[in-house]
mmCIF file of C-alpha atoms in Angstrom:
data_model
loop_
_atom_site.group_PDB
_atom_site.id
_atom_site.type_symbol
_atom_site.label_atom_id
_atom_site.label_comp_id
_atom_site.label_asym_id
_atom_site.label_seq_id
_atom_site.Cartn_x
_atom_site.Cartn_y
_atom_site.Cartn_z
ATOM 1 C CA MET A 11 3.821 -4.505 29.941
ATOM 2 C CA PRO A 12 2.922 -1.789 27.387
ATOM 3 C CA ALA A 13 3.188 -2.714 23.709
ATOM 4 C CA LYS A 14 6.271 -2.233 21.586
ATOM 5 C CA ILE A 15 5.551 0.769 19.327
ATOM 6 C CA ILE A 16 6.355 -0.202 15.727
ATOM 7 C CA ASP A 17 8.369 2.633 14.182
ATOM 8 C CA GLY A 18 7.171 2.745 10.578
ATOM 9 C CA LYS A 19 9.384 5.727 9.735
ATOM 10 C CA ALA A 20 12.560 3.891 10.739
ATOM 11 C CA ILE A 21 11.536 0.663 8.972
ATOM 12 C CA ALA A 22 10.534 2.570 5.816
ATOM 13 C CA ALA A 23 13.945 4.283 5.876
ATOM 14 C CA ARG A 24 15.581 0.839 5.870
ATOM 15 C CA VAL A 25 13.433 -0.263 2.912
ATOM 16 C CA ARG A 26 14.400 2.906 1.004
ATOM 17 C CA ALA A 27 18.079 2.272 1.745
ATOM 18 C CA GLU A 28 17.711 -1.282 0.398
ATOM 19 C CA VAL A 29 16.012 0.088 -2.728
ATOM 20 C CA ALA A 30 18.716 2.745 -3.241
ATOM 21 C CA GLU A 31 21.383 0.029 -3.103
ATOM 22 C CA GLY A 32 19.419 -2.112 -5.567
ATOM 23 C CA VAL A 33 18.932 0.842 -7.929
ATOM 24 C CA LYS A 34 22.668 1.556 -7.911
ATOM 25 C CA GLU A 35 23.468 -2.083 -8.680
ATOM 26 C CA LEU A 36 20.862 -2.287 -11.478
ATOM 27 C CA ALA A 37 22.039 0.962 -13.097
ATOM 28 C CA ALA A 38 25.626 -0.321 -13.045
ATOM 29 C CA ARG A 39 24.560 -3.524 -14.818
ATOM 30 C CA THR A 40 22.084 -2.092 -17.353
ATOM 31 C CA GLY A 41 23.304 1.479 -17.822
ATOM 32 C CA ALA A 42 19.968 3.007 -16.800
ATOM 33 C CA PRO A 43 18.043 3.468 -13.546
ATOM 34 C CA PRO A 44 14.484 2.196 -13.035
ATOM 35 C CA GLY A 45 11.814 4.663 -14.153
ATOM 36 C CA LEU A 46 8.448 5.510 -12.600
ATOM 37 C CA ALA A 47 5.759 7.466 -14.475
ATOM 38 C CA ALA A 48 3.226 9.289 -12.268
ATOM 39 C CA VAL A 49 0.006 10.476 -13.907
ATOM 40 C CA ARG A 50 -2.287 13.016 -12.243
ATOM 41 C CA VAL A 51 -5.502 14.371 -13.758
ATOM 42 C CA GLY A 52 -7.005 17.561 -12.282
ATOM 43 C CA GLU A 53 -6.114 19.576 -9.205
ATOM 44 C CA ASP A 54 -7.242 17.443 -6.266
ATOM 45 C CA PRO A 55 -5.209 18.931 -3.362
ATOM 46 C CA ALA A 56 -4.426 15.589 -1.719
ATOM 47 C CA SER A 57 -3.367 14.067 -5.056
ATOM 48 C CA ILE A 58 -0.979 16.972 -5.703
ATOM 49 C CA ILE A 59 0.749 16.302 -2.359
ATOM 50 C CA TYR A 60 0.808 12.512 -2.827
ATOM 51 C CA VAL A 61 2.358 12.716 -6.303
ATOM 52 C CA ARG A 62 4.882 15.358 -5.192
ATOM 53 C CA ASN A 63 5.969 13.102 -2.302
ATOM 54 C CA LYS A 64 6.302 10.086 -4.608
ATOM 55 C CA ILE A 65 8.397 12.022 -7.146
ATOM 56 C CA LYS A 66 10.618 13.348 -4.341
ATOM 57 C CA ALA A 67 11.066 9.827 -2.941
ATOM 58 C CA CYS A 68 12.115 8.560 -6.386
ATOM 59 C CA GLY A 69 14.866 11.166 -6.534
ATOM 60 C CA GLU A 70 16.145 10.174 -3.094
ATOM 61 C CA VAL A 71 16.751 6.538 -4.132
ATOM 62 C CA GLY A 72 17.947 7.223 -7.693
ATOM 63 C CA ILE A 73 14.782 6.191 -9.586
ATOM 64 C CA ALA A 74 14.059 8.303 -12.686
ATOM 65 C CA SER A 75 10.615 9.921 -12.511
ATOM 66 C CA PHE A 76 8.330 11.058 -15.315
ATOM 67 C CA GLU A 77 5.471 13.259 -14.108
ATOM 68 C CA HIS A 78 2.421 13.765 -16.325
ATOM 69 C CA THR A 79 -0.014 16.407 -15.087
ATOM 70 C CA LEU A 80 -3.209 16.622 -17.141
ATOM 71 C CA PRO A 81 -6.065 19.150 -16.889
ATOM 72 C CA GLU A 82 -9.403 18.223 -15.311
ATOM 73 C CA ARG A 83 -11.104 18.330 -18.740
ATOM 74 C CA THR A 84 -8.847 15.562 -20.144
ATOM 75 C CA THR A 85 -10.970 12.965 -21.938
ATOM 76 C CA GLN A 86 -10.918 9.295 -21.071
ATOM 77 C CA GLU A 87 -9.576 8.539 -24.562
ATOM 78 C CA ASP A 88 -6.657 10.944 -24.100
ATOM 79 C CA LEU A 89 -5.775 9.418 -20.724
ATOM 80 C CA LEU A 90 -5.969 5.878 -22.131
ATOM 81 C CA GLY A 91 -3.732 7.018 -24.990
ATOM 82 C CA LEU A 92 -1.121 8.294 -22.513
ATOM 83 C CA VAL A 93 -1.197 5.021 -20.555
ATOM 84 C CA SER A 94 -0.711 3.083 -23.808
ATOM 85 C CA ARG A 95 2.342 5.194 -24.658
ATOM 86 C CA LEU A 96 3.779 4.648 -21.173
ATOM 87 C CA ASN A 97 3.196 0.891 -21.531
ATOM 88 C CA ALA A 98 5.394 1.003 -24.636
ATOM 89 C CA ASP A 99 8.091 3.318 -23.190
ATOM 90 C CA ALA A 100 11.236 1.319 -22.362
ATOM 91 C CA ARG A 101 12.392 3.984 -19.875
ATOM 92 C CA VAL A 102 9.276 3.415 -17.743
ATOM 93 C CA ASN A 103 9.210 0.370 -15.456
ATOM 94 C CA GLY A 104 6.295 1.459 -13.284
ATOM 95 C CA ILE A 105 3.092 3.371 -14.017
ATOM 96 C CA LEU A 106 1.188 5.088 -11.232
ATOM 97 C CA VAL A 107 -2.182 6.665 -12.065
ATOM 98 C CA GLN A 108 -3.121 8.748 -9.030
ATOM 99 C CA LEU A 109 -6.693 8.258 -7.817
ATOM 100 C CA PRO A 110 -9.277 9.711 -7.606
ATOM 101 C CA LEU A 111 -9.808 10.574 -11.261
ATOM 102 C CA PRO A 112 -12.390 13.147 -12.449
ATOM 103 C CA LYS A 113 -15.955 11.801 -12.494
ATOM 104 C CA HIS A 114 -16.163 11.561 -16.302
ATOM 105 C CA ILE A 115 -13.294 9.026 -16.390
ATOM 106 C CA ASP A 116 -13.872 5.358 -15.546
ATOM 107 C CA PRO A 117 -10.947 4.395 -13.257
ATOM 108 C CA ASP A 118 -11.413 0.674 -13.969
ATOM 109 C CA ARG A 119 -10.800 1.223 -17.700
ATOM 110 C CA VAL A 120 -7.577 3.067 -16.905
ATOM 111 C CA ILE A 121 -6.284 0.587 -14.301
ATOM 112 C CA ASP A 122 -7.133 -2.348 -16.593
ATOM 113 C CA LEU A 123 -4.973 -0.863 -19.363
ATOM 114 C CA VAL A 124 -1.781 -0.542 -17.281
ATOM 115 C CA ALA A 125 0.600 -3.324 -18.348
ATOM 116 C CA PRO A 126 0.749 -5.901 -15.513
ATOM 117 C CA GLU A 127 4.568 -5.841 -15.517
ATOM 118 C CA LYS A 128 4.374 -2.059 -14.857
ATOM 119 C CA ASP A 129 1.462 -2.165 -12.360
ATOM 120 C CA VAL A 130 3.505 -0.985 -9.361
ATOM 121 C CA ASP A 131 0.336 -0.167 -7.382
ATOM 122 C CA GLY A 132 -0.683 -3.830 -7.696
ATOM 123 C CA PHE A 133 -4.342 -2.894 -8.287
ATOM 124 C CA GLY A 134 -4.810 -4.286 -11.813
ATOM 125 C CA PRO A 135 -6.799 -7.463 -12.497
ATOM 126 C CA ARG A 136 -3.732 -9.458 -13.569
ATOM 127 C CA SER A 137 -1.819 -8.435 -10.426
ATOM 128 C CA VAL A 138 -4.756 -9.276 -8.146
ATOM 129 C CA ALA A 139 -5.294 -12.621 -9.921
ATOM 130 C CA ALA A 140 -1.587 -13.470 -9.566
ATOM 131 C CA LEU A 141 -1.784 -12.828 -5.818
ATOM 132 C CA ALA A 142 -4.961 -14.909 -5.450
ATOM 133 C CA MET A 143 -3.405 -17.760 -7.461
ATOM 134 C CA GLY A 144 -0.048 -17.630 -5.662
ATOM 135 C CA ARG A 145 1.816 -16.680 -8.834
ATOM 136 C CA PRO A 146 4.656 -14.139 -9.095
ATOM 137 C CA GLY A 147 3.588 -10.541 -9.644
ATOM 138 C CA LEU A 148 3.592 -7.052 -8.206
ATOM 139 C CA ARG A 149 1.769 -6.853 -4.854
ATOM 140 C CA ALA A 150 -0.224 -3.892 -3.488
ATOM 141 C CA CYS A 151 2.083 -1.486 -1.654
ATOM 142 C CA THR A 152 0.282 -0.867 1.645
ATOM 143 C CA PRO A 153 -0.419 -4.551 2.481
ATOM 144 C CA SER A 154 3.159 -5.458 1.503
ATOM 145 C CA GLY A 155 4.397 -2.747 3.869
ATOM 146 C CA CYS A 156 2.149 -4.089 6.631
ATOM 147 C CA LEU A 157 3.644 -7.558 6.190
ATOM 148 C CA ARG A 158 7.147 -6.094 6.536
ATOM 149 C CA LEU A 159 6.091 -4.368 9.780
ATOM 150 C CA LEU A 160 4.805 -7.694 11.123
ATOM 151 C CA ASP A 161 8.091 -9.362 10.203
ATOM 152 C CA GLU A 162 10.181 -6.588 11.759
ATOM 153 C CA VAL A 163 8.623 -7.288 15.178
ATOM 154 C CA GLU A 164 8.972 -11.061 14.659
ATOM 155 C CA THR A 165 5.253 -11.800 14.523
ATOM 156 C CA HIS A 166 4.555 -15.524 14.288
ATOM 157 C CA LEU A 167 2.103 -15.850 11.373
ATOM 158 C CA SER A 168 2.001 -19.564 10.525
ATOM 159 C CA GLY A 169 -1.115 -20.972 12.174
ATOM 160 C CA ALA A 170 -1.917 -17.670 13.917
ATOM 161 C CA ARG A 171 -5.444 -16.249 13.940
ATOM 162 C CA ALA A 172 -5.360 -13.080 11.818
ATOM 163 C CA LEU A 173 -8.240 -10.633 11.503
ATOM 164 C CA VAL A 174 -8.410 -8.072 8.695
ATOM 165 C CA VAL A 175 -11.024 -5.369 9.305
ATOM 166 C CA GLY A 176 -12.011 -3.826 5.968
ATOM 167 C CA ARG A 177 -12.394 -5.391 2.527
ATOM 168 C CA SER A 178 -11.102 -2.767 0.088
ATOM 169 C CA LEU A 179 -9.176 -3.822 -2.999
ATOM 170 C CA ILE A 180 -6.344 -1.484 -1.967
ATOM 171 C CA VAL A 181 -5.737 -2.933 1.514
ATOM 172 C CA GLY A 182 -8.211 -5.425 2.977
ATOM 173 C CA LYS A 183 -8.483 -8.094 0.288
ATOM 174 C CA PRO A 184 -4.790 -8.227 -0.695
ATOM 175 C CA MET A 185 -3.797 -8.126 2.998
ATOM 176 C CA ALA A 186 -5.919 -11.211 3.675
ATOM 177 C CA LEU A 187 -4.353 -13.046 0.725
ATOM 178 C CA LEU A 188 -0.802 -12.120 1.783
ATOM 179 C CA LEU A 189 -1.497 -13.434 5.289
ATOM 180 C CA LEU A 190 -2.928 -16.636 3.810
ATOM 181 C CA GLU A 191 0.300 -17.037 1.816
ATOM 182 C CA ARG A 192 2.111 -16.974 5.157
ATOM 183 C CA ASN A 193 -0.174 -19.722 6.513
ATOM 184 C CA ALA A 194 -2.189 -17.562 8.905
ATOM 185 C CA THR A 195 -5.805 -18.531 9.597
ATOM 186 C CA VAL A 196 -7.514 -15.433 8.214
ATOM 187 C CA THR A 197 -10.898 -13.875 9.011
ATOM 188 C CA MET A 198 -12.210 -10.778 7.240
ATOM 189 C CA ALA A 199 -14.521 -8.389 9.076
ATOM 190 C CA HIS A 200 -16.354 -5.413 7.612
ATOM 191 C CA SER A 201 -19.290 -3.036 8.112
ATOM 192 C CA ARG A 202 -21.793 -5.926 8.214
ATOM 193 C CA THR A 203 -19.889 -8.036 10.762
ATOM 194 C CA GLN A 204 -22.217 -8.665 13.709
ATOM 195 C CA ASP A 205 -19.798 -9.274 16.598
ATOM 196 C CA LEU A 206 -16.726 -7.225 15.744
ATOM 197 C CA ALA A 207 -15.599 -7.098 19.366
ATOM 198 C CA GLY A 208 -15.657 -10.910 19.550
ATOM 199 C CA GLU A 209 -13.693 -11.246 16.314
ATOM 200 C CA VAL A 210 -11.050 -8.774 17.523
ATOM 201 C CA GLY A 211 -10.812 -10.574 20.866
ATOM 202 C CA ARG A 212 -9.867 -13.845 19.138
ATOM 203 C CA ALA A 213 -7.191 -12.368 16.837
ATOM 204 C CA ASP A 214 -3.466 -12.915 17.407
ATOM 205 C CA VAL A 215 -2.832 -10.472 14.557
ATOM 206 C CA LEU A 216 -5.140 -7.537 13.854
ATOM 207 C CA VAL A 217 -4.944 -5.394 10.702
ATOM 208 C CA ALA A 218 -7.451 -2.522 10.857
ATOM 209 C CA ALA A 219 -8.264 -0.836 7.538
ATOM 210 C CA ILE A 220 -11.887 0.243 7.636
ATOM 211 C CA GLY A 221 -11.518 4.041 7.746
ATOM 212 C CA LYS A 222 -13.477 4.922 10.913
ATOM 213 C CA ALA A 223 -11.663 6.683 13.737
ATOM 214 C CA GLU A 224 -11.224 4.475 16.821
ATOM 215 C CA LEU A 225 -13.970 2.078 15.697
ATOM 216 C CA ILE A 226 -12.003 -0.751 17.323
ATOM 217 C CA LYS A 227 -11.848 -0.290 21.073
ATOM 218 C CA GLY A 228 -8.621 -1.011 22.890
ATOM 219 C CA SER A 229 -10.427 -3.196 25.412
ATOM 220 C CA TRP A 230 -11.368 -5.600 22.585
ATOM 221 C CA VAL A 231 -7.745 -6.386 21.684
ATOM 222 C CA LYS A 232 -6.517 -9.838 22.692
ATOM 223 C CA PRO A 233 -3.654 -9.603 25.209
ATOM 224 C CA GLY A 234 -0.375 -10.242 23.379
ATOM 225 C CA ALA A 235 -1.797 -9.513 19.911
ATOM 226 C CA THR A 236 0.103 -7.578 17.239
ATOM 227 C CA VAL A 237 -1.902 -4.620 15.910
ATOM 228 C CA ILE A 238 -1.349 -2.948 12.524
ATOM 229 C CA ASP A 239 -3.520 0.169 12.180
ATOM 230 C CA VAL A 240 -3.867 1.321 8.557
ATOM 231 C CA GLY A 241 -6.506 3.956 9.389
ATOM 232 C CA MET A 242 -5.739 7.637 8.739
ATOM 233 C CA ASN A 243 -8.779 9.583 9.891
ATOM 234 C CA ARG A 244 -8.561 13.370 10.198
ATOM 235 C CA LEU A 245 -10.726 14.740 13.004
ATOM 236 C CA PRO A 246 -12.403 18.197 12.980
ATOM 237 C CA ASP A 247 -9.575 19.532 15.194
ATOM 238 C CA GLY A 248 -7.033 18.477 12.542
ATOM 239 C CA LYS A 249 -5.583 15.543 14.496
ATOM 240 C CA LEU A 250 -5.036 12.176 12.832
ATOM 241 C CA LYS A 251 -6.509 9.078 14.448
ATOM 242 C CA GLY A 252 -6.280 5.446 13.477
ATOM 243 C CA ASP A 253 -9.074 2.870 13.318
ATOM 244 C CA VAL A 254 -7.935 1.463 16.688
ATOM 245 C CA GLU A 255 -8.246 3.236 20.057
ATOM 246 C CA PHE A 256 -4.495 3.493 20.537
ATOM 247 C CA GLY A 257 -3.922 4.113 24.273
ATOM 248 C CA PRO A 258 -5.972 1.245 25.705
ATOM 249 C CA ALA A 259 -4.901 -1.070 22.835
ATOM 250 C CA ALA A 260 -1.226 -0.375 23.581
ATOM 251 C CA GLU A 261 -1.791 -1.560 27.178
ATOM 252 C CA ARG A 262 -2.906 -4.990 25.905
ATOM 253 C CA ALA A 263 -1.050 -5.592 22.626
ATOM 254 C CA ARG A 264 2.416 -7.104 22.201
ATOM 255 C CA ALA A 265 3.221 -4.577 19.446
ATOM 256 C CA ILE A 266 1.237 -1.818 17.736
ATOM 257 C CA THR A 267 1.666 0.797 15.007
ATOM 258 C CA PRO A 268 1.037 4.456 15.864
ATOM 259 C CA VAL A 269 -0.960 6.869 13.689
ATOM 260 C CA PRO A 270 0.742 8.763 12.176
ATOM 261 C CA GLY A 271 4.203 7.225 11.809
ATOM 262 C CA GLY A 272 3.256 3.568 11.449
ATOM 263 C CA VAL A 273 1.898 2.193 8.177
ATOM 264 C CA GLY A 274 1.890 5.491 6.232
ATOM 265 C CA PRO A 275 5.629 5.727 5.463
ATOM 266 C CA MET A 276 5.672 2.108 4.254
ATOM 267 C CA THR A 277 3.355 2.708 1.282
ATOM 268 C CA ILE A 278 5.744 4.938 -0.687
ATOM 269 C CA ALA A 279 8.712 2.774 0.370
ATOM 270 C CA TYR A 280 7.031 -0.253 -1.205
ATOM 271 C CA LEU A 281 6.046 1.714 -4.323
ATOM 272 C CA LEU A 282 9.775 2.353 -4.808
ATOM 273 C CA ARG A 283 10.538 -1.303 -4.087
ATOM 274 C CA ASN A 284 7.937 -2.461 -6.636
ATOM 275 C CA THR A 285 9.470 -0.156 -9.263
ATOM 276 C CA LEU A 286 12.880 -1.740 -8.644
ATOM 277 C CA ILE A 287 11.369 -5.247 -8.793
ATOM 278 C CA ALA A 288 9.680 -4.390 -12.122
ATOM 279 C CA ALA A 289 12.946 -2.999 -13.537
ATOM 280 C CA ARG A 290 14.896 -6.073 -12.430
ATOM 281 C CA ALA A 291 12.293 -8.353 -14.030
ATOM 282 C CA ARG A 292 12.488 -6.414 -17.318
ATOM 283 C CA ALA A 293 16.292 -6.792 -17.258
ATOM 284 C CA GLY A 294 15.938 -10.546 -16.637
ATOM 285 C CA LEU A 295 17.535 -10.322 -13.186
ATOM 286 C CA ASN A 296 14.707 -11.640 -10.954
#
């Protein structure tokens, strides 16, 4: 039987509806909506689109947005000064610094300065440490969205063999930790893994986030596995492909995300959710 196709757009719409309801309730109790500050430096075309989409999404759920667009020549000191002011701004519950930054700015310095209670991307050292230590904190958006997708198709995680392909700080590492929190037996694979096909073949749950189009062949997928494909690889003909060979994988998997329309919509949905969580925590409501 072909796999169930996991509809990320529909699930993300449900998350946004939940957030909109939470925003309305919070504003009624505190007199102000949550606020998200988005900072973009330079004119990177992809960053312009990403920030525009995030600001638009805020408006749709009732979150106040504060957009800061800085010129390419902005100094590191000026950017750090802006982040410090946003840390102190009571209207701002979440701070998003859009990456990549210009080459003369050290992104680690900037990310490290974002107050952990406003780190809605979940990339900062305090947020990552809280996840690793099992303490409360804001979790990275894309892995959190992936976990919701797994839950939506009733994936049994406790005791299951889970394979995460890719070890980035944005997806791979936090994804592995979130799966560990849910009692999965987690393996991480990466560019140096010797028998990737064998690792994939043993996995009940596969999360692919390595950034190489169709690196993972459908024939490797364990029959009955659940496959979450985080890859978004644009081919020379303009088409988007995931990290997993979709057609053959869908013949073997129990459930699988498409590309596009799977994981992608969940990232912004969980950015909005994190902003609401941060606002609720500030109001003492968590």
